[in-house]
Amino acid sequence: MHKKLKFVTPLFVVGFAASAYILLAGTSDSPKTEPPATPAASGVDNDSGASVTTESKPSQVIANSSDPPITTNVPTPQYPEKRQNNKTFLANGREYPLREYRSLITPNDPSYNQWWVPKTGLEAAWSYGTGSGTKIAIIDTGFALDHEEFANRWLDSAGEKGITTLESSIAANCTNRRLVLDKSCNGLDDDGNGYIDDARGWDFTNDDPSVQAGEINPSGSGVFHGTAVTGIAAATGNNGKGIAGVSWASQILPIQALGDDGYGDSLSIARAIRYAADRNVDVINLSLGSLDEDSYLREAIQYAMERDVIIVAASGNDGCDCISYPARYPEVVAVGALNNNDKVATFSSYGSNLDIIAPGSGMLAPSWRSTNATTAYDTGLAGTSFAAPYVSGLLANARSKQPNASWVQILNGLLQTADHRDLTTASPRSNTLGFGYVKADALMARASLAYNQVQRYGFAVRMASGKEQYDAIQCEGNQFPTAPFYEIRHGSSVHYSIDELAVRLQGRAGATANLKGYACTGFPTDQIDTYRMLNSAREFSDADANAHKIY
């Protein structure tokens, strides 16, 4: 018998209204959209004394043909210009402060400005990007396919030629029992992936191509869950409706692995993970959990990660040192919940594998009702189920800015730019906080703007692919170390890694690993003048020789 897994249940005691809807327009407390910034007038940059103008055209006064033109005191740029140490240097020796500019965007969704948007710097983060070109798989209960927040956002399979329309009413008929009775389904596996007519995901609980919520049990306790989780991750922003999710422009792959009652098992969830990986998604969100270790599910997670997919999971809602599986696995990003008082929520489970804290209390999100499948919303949602999709959406946004970065680099960018209050560089993580509280604006700024460094010290590390890379670097200045640096021993062979998946794979092959400390990482877009390699064995002392077995 397969183990039964229960999704991480939202805590309804936090003001949840079972029939709550929101007015989408005309409310007196609707957030106001700020007008676009007005270009600054000419003036003096007080930091450098350099004259700043809105136009570079010199003004001229014509006296007679022999008089030289009179110009403003703007120096002619001397090329090549150079960025260094947050300054712009010209060849003639002049230097200027290096300022940061970005597009300004404020969504027009009437309820976009929930407490967790300003608290985590999300509005500023949206100015850098909203996930264009990325794909997020939500593995959960069914979905409100026709909800206003997800129009034109579902990741459809172009290979399924029999599908002519994908309205939920049609999708509901595309089951194994009625495949050829509806002209929108042709009963063929057009894309050859083993799933017939899976134009829009797959339902692994009923083994059919319809992931519509409420098909089996419209009054089930978990029937709303997949829709709400999807909304936090990726509800469409700036569409004038409802809320704005973290990642507006990503595509969403809906996969049902839990029934309307919120239950699934090892087989349904593992199959869903493999399916998502084969659909080439970037991020898989798992707002579900079990207290029991599940080796079969872990193998599916490894399958996805070997295909360059990052897995994000909820830590659990038991409020103890008891992180749920699969979040408890080191290779999975484990997310705890922040409440609207800027504290870790009392229900948020914690432990040695917790990575980060994200908003997960007092949330407003899209929902599904048997009487309202397009405009329903729920208020007062709470649970690590809603913290995990925040991180999934943010990682997708960062990936869109750093498509050539490894997930190890992007994840450590998330952790290095977190709010590290109550932590120190000497003790960069704790069991209750992980590496700190998520800061969306800091991550997106780091992922979007080239980091300039005169000299960088790096370490050779081995990744899951077996390739030696230089992703691990020595932290400098106020950089916060978050990349666990392992010494891996297999017989007489010794090498180093900051890749949890690589550590897992080596462990399965009989190696042992010793956590030597924490390092930093960079991005491929960083501009480095000089790169120096360090000897890992010398830098990380062998004083602690008590290597532990990798499970």
Coordinates of C-alpha atoms in Angstrom, one line a residue, residues 108-526:
N108 CA -3.7 48.2 -11.1
D109 CA -5.1 45.2 -9.3
P110 CA -7.5 46.5 -6.6
S111 CA -6.1 44.2 -3.9
Y112 CA -2.5 43.9 -5.0
N113 CA -1.0 45.7 -2.0
Q114 CA -1.5 43.1 0.6
W115 CA 0.7 43.3 3.7
W116 CA 3.3 40.9 2.3
V117 CA 4.0 43.0 -0.8
P118 CA 5.6 46.0 0.9
K119 CA 7.0 43.9 3.7
T120 CA 9.1 41.9 1.4
G121 CA 9.9 44.6 -1.2
L122 CA 7.9 42.8 -3.8
E123 CA 6.6 45.9 -5.6
A124 CA 10.1 47.1 -6.2
A125 CA 11.1 43.6 -7.3
W126 CA 8.4 43.6 -10.0
S127 CA 10.2 46.6 -11.6
Y128 CA 13.1 44.3 -12.5
G129 CA 10.9 41.6 -14.0
T130 CA 7.9 39.3 -13.5
G131 CA 9.1 35.9 -14.8
S132 CA 8.8 36.1 -18.6
G133 CA 9.9 32.9 -20.3
T134 CA 9.8 30.7 -17.2
K135 CA 7.5 27.8 -16.3
I136 CA 6.2 26.9 -12.8
A137 CA 4.5 23.6 -12.1
I138 CA 2.0 23.6 -9.3
I139 CA 1.4 20.0 -8.0
D140 CA -1.7 20.2 -5.8
T141 CA -5.4 19.6 -5.8
G142 CA -7.5 20.7 -8.9
F143 CA -7.6 24.2 -10.3
A144 CA -10.1 26.8 -11.2
L145 CA -9.1 26.7 -14.9
D146 CA -11.4 29.6 -15.9
H147 CA -10.5 31.9 -13.1
E148 CA -9.9 35.5 -14.1
E149 CA -6.4 35.5 -12.6
F150 CA -5.1 32.8 -14.9
A151 CA -6.4 33.8 -18.4
N152 CA -3.7 33.0 -21.0
R153 CA -1.3 31.8 -18.3
W154 CA -1.6 28.0 -18.5
L155 CA 1.2 26.1 -20.1
D156 CA -0.5 24.1 -22.8
S157 CA 0.9 21.3 -24.9
A158 CA 1.0 22.4 -28.5
G159 CA 1.6 18.8 -29.5
E160 CA -1.9 17.7 -28.5
K161 CA -3.6 18.4 -31.8
G162 CA -7.0 17.1 -30.9
I163 CA -7.6 20.0 -28.5
T164 CA -9.5 22.9 -30.1
T165 CA -10.6 24.7 -27.0
L166 CA -9.5 24.4 -23.4
E167 CA -12.4 25.7 -21.4
S168 CA -13.0 23.8 -18.1
S169 CA -16.3 22.5 -19.3
I170 CA -14.6 20.9 -22.3
A171 CA -11.6 19.7 -20.3
A172 CA -14.0 17.9 -17.9
N173 CA -15.2 15.8 -20.8
C174 CA -11.7 14.9 -21.9
T175 CA -11.5 11.8 -19.6
N176 CA -10.7 8.2 -20.4
R177 CA -14.5 7.5 -20.5
R178 CA -15.4 10.2 -23.0
L179 CA -12.3 10.9 -25.0
V180 CA -13.9 10.5 -28.4
L181 CA -17.4 11.8 -27.5
D182 CA -16.3 15.4 -27.5
K183 CA -14.8 16.8 -30.7
S184 CA -12.2 18.7 -28.7
C185 CA -10.5 15.4 -27.8
N186 CA -9.2 13.0 -30.4
G187 CA -8.2 10.2 -28.1
L188 CA -4.6 10.2 -29.3
D189 CA -1.3 10.8 -27.7
D190 CA -0.2 13.4 -30.2
D191 CA 2.9 14.5 -28.5
G192 CA 4.1 11.0 -27.7
N193 CA 4.6 11.5 -24.0
G194 CA 2.4 8.6 -22.8
Y195 CA -0.6 10.8 -21.8
I196 CA -3.6 11.1 -24.1
D197 CA -4.9 14.6 -24.7
D198 CA -2.9 16.2 -21.9
A199 CA -3.2 19.6 -23.4
R200 CA -3.3 21.2 -20.0
G201 CA -1.5 19.1 -17.4
W202 CA -2.7 15.8 -16.0
D203 CA -4.8 14.5 -13.1
F204 CA -2.8 11.7 -11.4
T205 CA -5.5 11.1 -8.9
N206 CA -8.1 10.1 -11.5
D207 CA -5.6 9.3 -14.3
D208 CA -7.2 11.6 -16.9
P209 CA -6.4 14.9 -18.6
S210 CA -8.7 17.1 -16.7
V211 CA -7.2 19.1 -13.7
Q212 CA -10.4 21.0 -13.1
A213 CA -11.2 21.5 -9.4
G214 CA -14.4 19.9 -7.9
E215 CA -15.0 17.2 -10.4
I216 CA -15.2 14.4 -7.8
N217 CA -16.1 16.2 -4.6
P218 CA -17.1 19.8 -5.1
S219 CA -17.5 20.3 -1.3
G220 CA -14.1 18.7 -0.4
S221 CA -12.1 20.5 2.3
G222 CA -9.1 20.9 -0.1
V223 CA -11.0 21.8 -3.3
F224 CA -9.8 25.5 -3.2
H225 CA -6.2 24.7 -2.3
G226 CA -4.5 24.3 -5.7
T227 CA -6.1 27.5 -7.0
A228 CA -5.0 29.6 -3.9
V229 CA -1.5 28.2 -4.1
T230 CA -1.3 29.0 -7.8
G231 CA -2.6 32.5 -7.1
I232 CA 0.1 33.4 -4.6
A233 CA 2.8 32.1 -7.0
A234 CA 1.5 33.6 -10.2
A235 CA -1.9 35.4 -10.2
T236 CA -1.8 37.8 -13.2
G237 CA -0.7 41.3 -12.1
N238 CA -1.8 44.6 -13.7
N239 CA -5.0 43.1 -15.1
G240 CA -7.3 45.3 -13.0
K241 CA -8.6 42.3 -11.1
G242 CA -8.1 40.8 -7.7
I243 CA -4.6 40.4 -6.6
A244 CA -1.1 40.2 -8.1
G245 CA 0.9 37.0 -7.6
V246 CA 4.6 37.0 -7.3
S247 CA 5.3 36.0 -10.9
W248 CA 3.0 37.6 -13.4
A249 CA 4.5 36.6 -16.7
S250 CA 5.6 32.9 -16.1
Q251 CA 3.6 30.1 -17.5
I252 CA 1.8 27.8 -15.1
L253 CA 1.6 24.0 -15.5
P254 CA -1.3 22.7 -13.4
I255 CA -0.9 19.1 -12.2
Q256 CA -3.4 17.4 -9.9
A257 CA -1.9 14.9 -7.5
L258 CA -4.2 15.4 -4.6
G259 CA -8.0 14.9 -4.6
D260 CA -10.6 17.4 -3.7
D261 CA -10.2 16.3 -0.1
G262 CA -6.6 17.2 -0.1
Y263 CA -5.1 13.7 -0.1
G264 CA -2.7 11.9 -2.4
D265 CA -0.1 9.2 -2.1
S266 CA 3.5 8.5 -3.0
L267 CA 2.7 7.3 -6.5
S268 CA 0.4 10.2 -7.6
I269 CA 2.9 12.8 -6.4
A270 CA 6.0 11.1 -7.7
R271 CA 4.4 10.6 -11.1
A272 CA 3.4 14.3 -11.1
I273 CA 7.0 15.4 -10.4
R274 CA 8.4 13.3 -13.2
Y275 CA 5.7 14.6 -15.6
A276 CA 6.5 18.2 -14.7
A277 CA 10.2 17.6 -15.2
D278 CA 9.5 16.0 -18.6
R279 CA 7.5 19.1 -19.5
N280 CA 10.7 21.2 -19.0
V281 CA 9.4 23.4 -16.2
D282 CA 11.9 25.6 -14.2
V283 CA 10.3 25.3 -10.8
I284 CA 8.1 22.7 -9.1
N285 CA 6.0 23.9 -6.1
L286 CA 4.9 21.3 -3.5
S287 CA 2.6 22.8 -0.9
L288 CA 2.0 19.3 0.6
G289 CA 3.7 17.1 3.1
S290 CA 4.0 14.0 5.2
L291 CA 5.7 13.2 8.5
D292 CA 7.0 9.9 7.0
E293 CA 10.2 9.6 4.9
D294 CA 9.4 8.5 1.4
S295 CA 12.3 7.2 -0.7
Y296 CA 10.1 6.7 -3.8
L297 CA 9.2 10.3 -3.8
R298 CA 12.8 11.3 -3.2
E299 CA 13.8 9.4 -6.3
A300 CA 11.3 11.4 -8.3
I301 CA 12.7 14.6 -6.9
Q302 CA 16.2 13.6 -7.9
Y303 CA 14.9 12.8 -11.4
A304 CA 13.6 16.4 -11.7
M305 CA 16.7 18.0 -10.3
E306 CA 18.9 16.1 -12.7
R307 CA 16.9 17.8 -15.4
D308 CA 17.6 21.3 -14.1
V309 CA 14.4 21.8 -12.1
I310 CA 14.4 23.3 -8.6
I311 CA 11.9 21.9 -6.0
V312 CA 10.3 24.2 -3.5
A313 CA 8.2 22.7 -0.6
A314 CA 6.3 23.9 2.5
S315 CA 8.0 23.1 5.8
G316 CA 4.7 22.1 7.5
N317 CA 2.2 23.5 9.9
D318 CA 2.9 21.6 13.2
G319 CA 4.9 24.4 14.8
C320 CA 7.7 22.1 16.0
D321 CA 11.1 20.8 15.1
C322 CA 9.5 18.5 12.6
I323 CA 9.8 19.7 9.0
S324 CA 7.5 17.7 6.7
Y325 CA 8.7 15.6 3.9
P326 CA 9.7 16.3 1.1
A327 CA 10.8 19.7 2.5
R328 CA 13.0 17.9 5.0
Y329 CA 15.3 16.6 2.3
P330 CA 18.4 18.9 2.0
E331 CA 18.1 19.2 -1.8
V332 CA 14.6 20.6 -1.6
V333 CA 14.0 24.3 -0.8
A334 CA 12.2 24.3 2.6
V335 CA 10.0 27.3 3.3
G336 CA 8.6 28.4 6.6
A337 CA 5.9 31.1 7.1
L338 CA 6.1 34.7 8.1
N339 CA 3.0 36.3 9.7
N340 CA 1.7 39.9 9.2
N341 CA 3.4 40.9 12.5
D342 CA 6.8 40.3 10.8
K343 CA 7.4 37.3 13.0
V344 CA 7.8 33.6 12.2
A345 CA 4.3 32.1 12.4
T346 CA 3.7 30.0 15.4
F347 CA 2.4 27.1 13.3
S348 CA 5.4 27.1 11.0
S349 CA 7.5 23.9 11.4
Y350 CA 11.2 24.3 11.6
G351 CA 14.4 22.2 11.7
S352 CA 17.9 21.7 10.5
N353 CA 16.9 21.8 6.8
L354 CA 14.8 25.0 6.9
D355 CA 16.0 27.4 4.2
I356 CA 14.0 30.6 4.3
I357 CA 11.0 32.3 5.8
A358 CA 8.3 33.8 3.4
P359 CA 4.8 35.3 3.9
G360 CA 2.3 32.6 4.8
S361 CA -0.4 34.2 7.0
G362 CA -3.4 36.6 6.4
M363 CA -3.3 36.0 2.7
L364 CA -5.9 36.9 0.1
A365 CA -5.9 34.5 -2.9
P366 CA -8.0 33.2 -5.8
S367 CA -10.3 30.3 -5.0
W368 CA -12.9 28.0 -6.6
R369 CA -16.5 27.6 -5.8
S370 CA -19.0 25.3 -7.4
T371 CA -21.2 28.4 -7.7
N372 CA -18.3 30.7 -8.8
A373 CA -15.4 29.3 -10.8
T374 CA -14.2 32.6 -12.3
T375 CA -14.1 35.4 -9.6
A376 CA -14.0 33.7 -6.2
Y377 CA -11.4 34.7 -3.6
D378 CA -10.6 33.6 -0.1
T379 CA -9.4 35.8 2.7
G380 CA -7.4 35.1 5.8
L381 CA -5.5 32.1 4.4
A382 CA -2.6 30.9 6.5
G383 CA -0.1 28.1 6.2
T384 CA 3.3 27.2 4.9
S385 CA 1.3 26.1 1.8
F386 CA 1.2 29.7 0.9
A387 CA 4.8 30.6 1.8
A388 CA 6.2 28.0 -0.6
P389 CA 4.5 29.4 -3.8
Y390 CA 5.8 32.9 -2.9
V391 CA 9.4 31.5 -3.1
S392 CA 8.5 29.5 -6.2
G393 CA 7.3 32.6 -8.0
L394 CA 10.3 34.7 -6.9
L395 CA 12.8 32.0 -8.0
A396 CA 11.1 32.0 -11.4
N397 CA 11.4 35.8 -11.7
A398 CA 15.1 35.5 -10.8
R399 CA 15.6 32.8 -13.3
S400 CA 14.2 35.0 -16.0
K401 CA 17.0 37.5 -15.3
Q402 CA 19.7 34.8 -15.0
P403 CA 18.9 32.1 -17.6
N404 CA 22.5 30.9 -17.7
A405 CA 23.0 30.6 -13.9
S406 CA 22.8 27.3 -12.2
W407 CA 20.1 26.8 -9.6
V408 CA 22.8 26.6 -7.0
Q409 CA 23.7 30.2 -7.9
I410 CA 20.1 31.4 -8.0
L411 CA 19.1 29.7 -4.7
N412 CA 22.1 31.1 -2.9
G413 CA 21.3 34.5 -4.4
L414 CA 17.9 34.2 -2.7
L415 CA 19.5 33.2 0.6
Q416 CA 22.4 35.7 0.4
T417 CA 20.0 38.7 -0.1
A418 CA 17.6 37.7 2.6
D419 CA 16.9 39.8 5.7
H420 CA 19.4 38.2 8.1
R421 CA 18.3 39.9 11.3
D422 CA 19.0 37.7 14.4
L423 CA 21.7 35.9 12.3
T424 CA 25.4 36.6 11.9
T425 CA 28.0 35.7 9.3
A426 CA 29.6 33.4 11.9
S427 CA 26.3 31.6 12.4
P428 CA 24.5 32.3 9.1
R429 CA 21.5 30.0 9.7
S430 CA 19.3 28.8 12.5
N431 CA 16.8 26.0 12.7
T432 CA 13.9 28.5 13.3
L433 CA 14.9 31.1 10.6
G434 CA 16.8 29.1 8.0
F435 CA 19.0 31.8 6.4
G436 CA 16.5 34.6 7.1
Y437 CA 13.4 36.4 5.8
V438 CA 12.9 36.7 2.0
K439 CA 13.7 40.0 0.4
A440 CA 12.3 40.1 -3.1
D441 CA 13.7 43.5 -4.1
A442 CA 17.3 42.6 -3.0
L443 CA 17.3 39.3 -4.9
M444 CA 15.9 40.9 -8.1
A445 CA 18.4 43.8 -8.0
R446 CA 21.2 41.3 -7.5
A447 CA 20.0 39.2 -10.4
S448 CA 19.4 42.1 -12.7
L449 CA 22.5 44.4 -12.2
A450 CA 26.0 43.3 -13.0
Y451 CA 28.2 43.0 -9.9
N452 CA 31.6 44.5 -10.4
Q453 CA 34.6 43.1 -8.4
V454 CA 38.3 43.9 -8.8
Q455 CA 39.4 40.5 -7.5
R456 CA 37.5 37.4 -6.7
Y457 CA 38.7 34.3 -4.8
G458 CA 37.0 31.1 -5.8
F459 CA 36.9 27.4 -5.0
A460 CA 36.7 24.4 -7.4
V461 CA 33.5 22.5 -6.6
R462 CA 31.9 19.5 -8.3
M463 CA 28.3 19.7 -9.4
A464 CA 25.7 17.0 -9.7
S465 CA 26.7 16.6 -13.4
G466 CA 30.2 15.7 -12.3
K467 CA 31.6 18.9 -13.9
E468 CA 34.1 20.9 -11.9
Q469 CA 32.9 24.6 -11.7
Y470 CA 33.9 27.7 -9.7
D471 CA 30.5 28.5 -8.3
A472 CA 31.8 28.8 -4.7
I473 CA 33.5 32.0 -3.9
Q474 CA 35.0 33.6 -0.8
C475 CA 32.6 36.1 0.8
E476 CA 33.7 39.7 0.9
G477 CA 32.6 42.7 2.8
N478 CA 29.0 42.3 4.0
Q479 CA 28.2 39.2 1.8
F480 CA 26.4 36.6 3.8
P481 CA 27.6 33.0 3.4
T482 CA 24.8 30.6 2.5
A483 CA 26.3 27.9 0.3
P484 CA 27.1 24.8 2.4
F485 CA 30.6 23.7 1.5
Y486 CA 31.0 20.0 1.8
E487 CA 34.2 17.9 1.7
I488 CA 33.2 14.6 0.1
R489 CA 35.4 11.5 0.6
H490 CA 35.0 8.3 -1.4
G491 CA 37.9 6.0 -0.7
S492 CA 41.1 7.9 -1.4
S493 CA 39.2 10.4 -3.6
V494 CA 38.5 13.8 -2.0
H495 CA 36.6 16.7 -3.6
Y496 CA 34.3 19.6 -2.6
S497 CA 30.8 20.6 -3.5
I498 CA 28.1 23.2 -2.7
D499 CA 25.5 21.3 -4.6
E500 CA 23.1 19.4 -2.3
L501 CA 22.1 17.1 -5.2
A502 CA 25.7 16.3 -5.9
V503 CA 26.1 15.4 -2.2
R504 CA 23.1 13.2 -2.4
L505 CA 24.3 11.4 -5.4
Q506 CA 27.8 10.8 -4.0
G507 CA 26.2 9.6 -0.8
R508 CA 24.2 7.0 -2.7
A509 CA 27.5 5.8 -4.2
G510 CA 29.0 5.2 -0.7
A511 CA 30.7 8.5 0.0
T512 CA 30.7 10.4 3.2
A513 CA 30.5 14.2 3.5
N514 CA 31.7 16.7 6.1
L515 CA 30.1 20.2 6.2
K516 CA 33.2 22.4 6.4
G517 CA 31.4 25.8 6.5
Y518 CA 29.5 28.2 4.2
A519 CA 30.7 30.0 1.1
C520 CA 29.2 32.6 -1.2
T521 CA 28.2 32.4 -4.9
G522 CA 28.0 34.8 -7.8
F523 CA 26.2 35.0 -11.1
P524 CA 27.5 34.5 -14.7
T525 CA 26.8 38.2 -15.4
D526 CA 29.2 39.4 -12.7

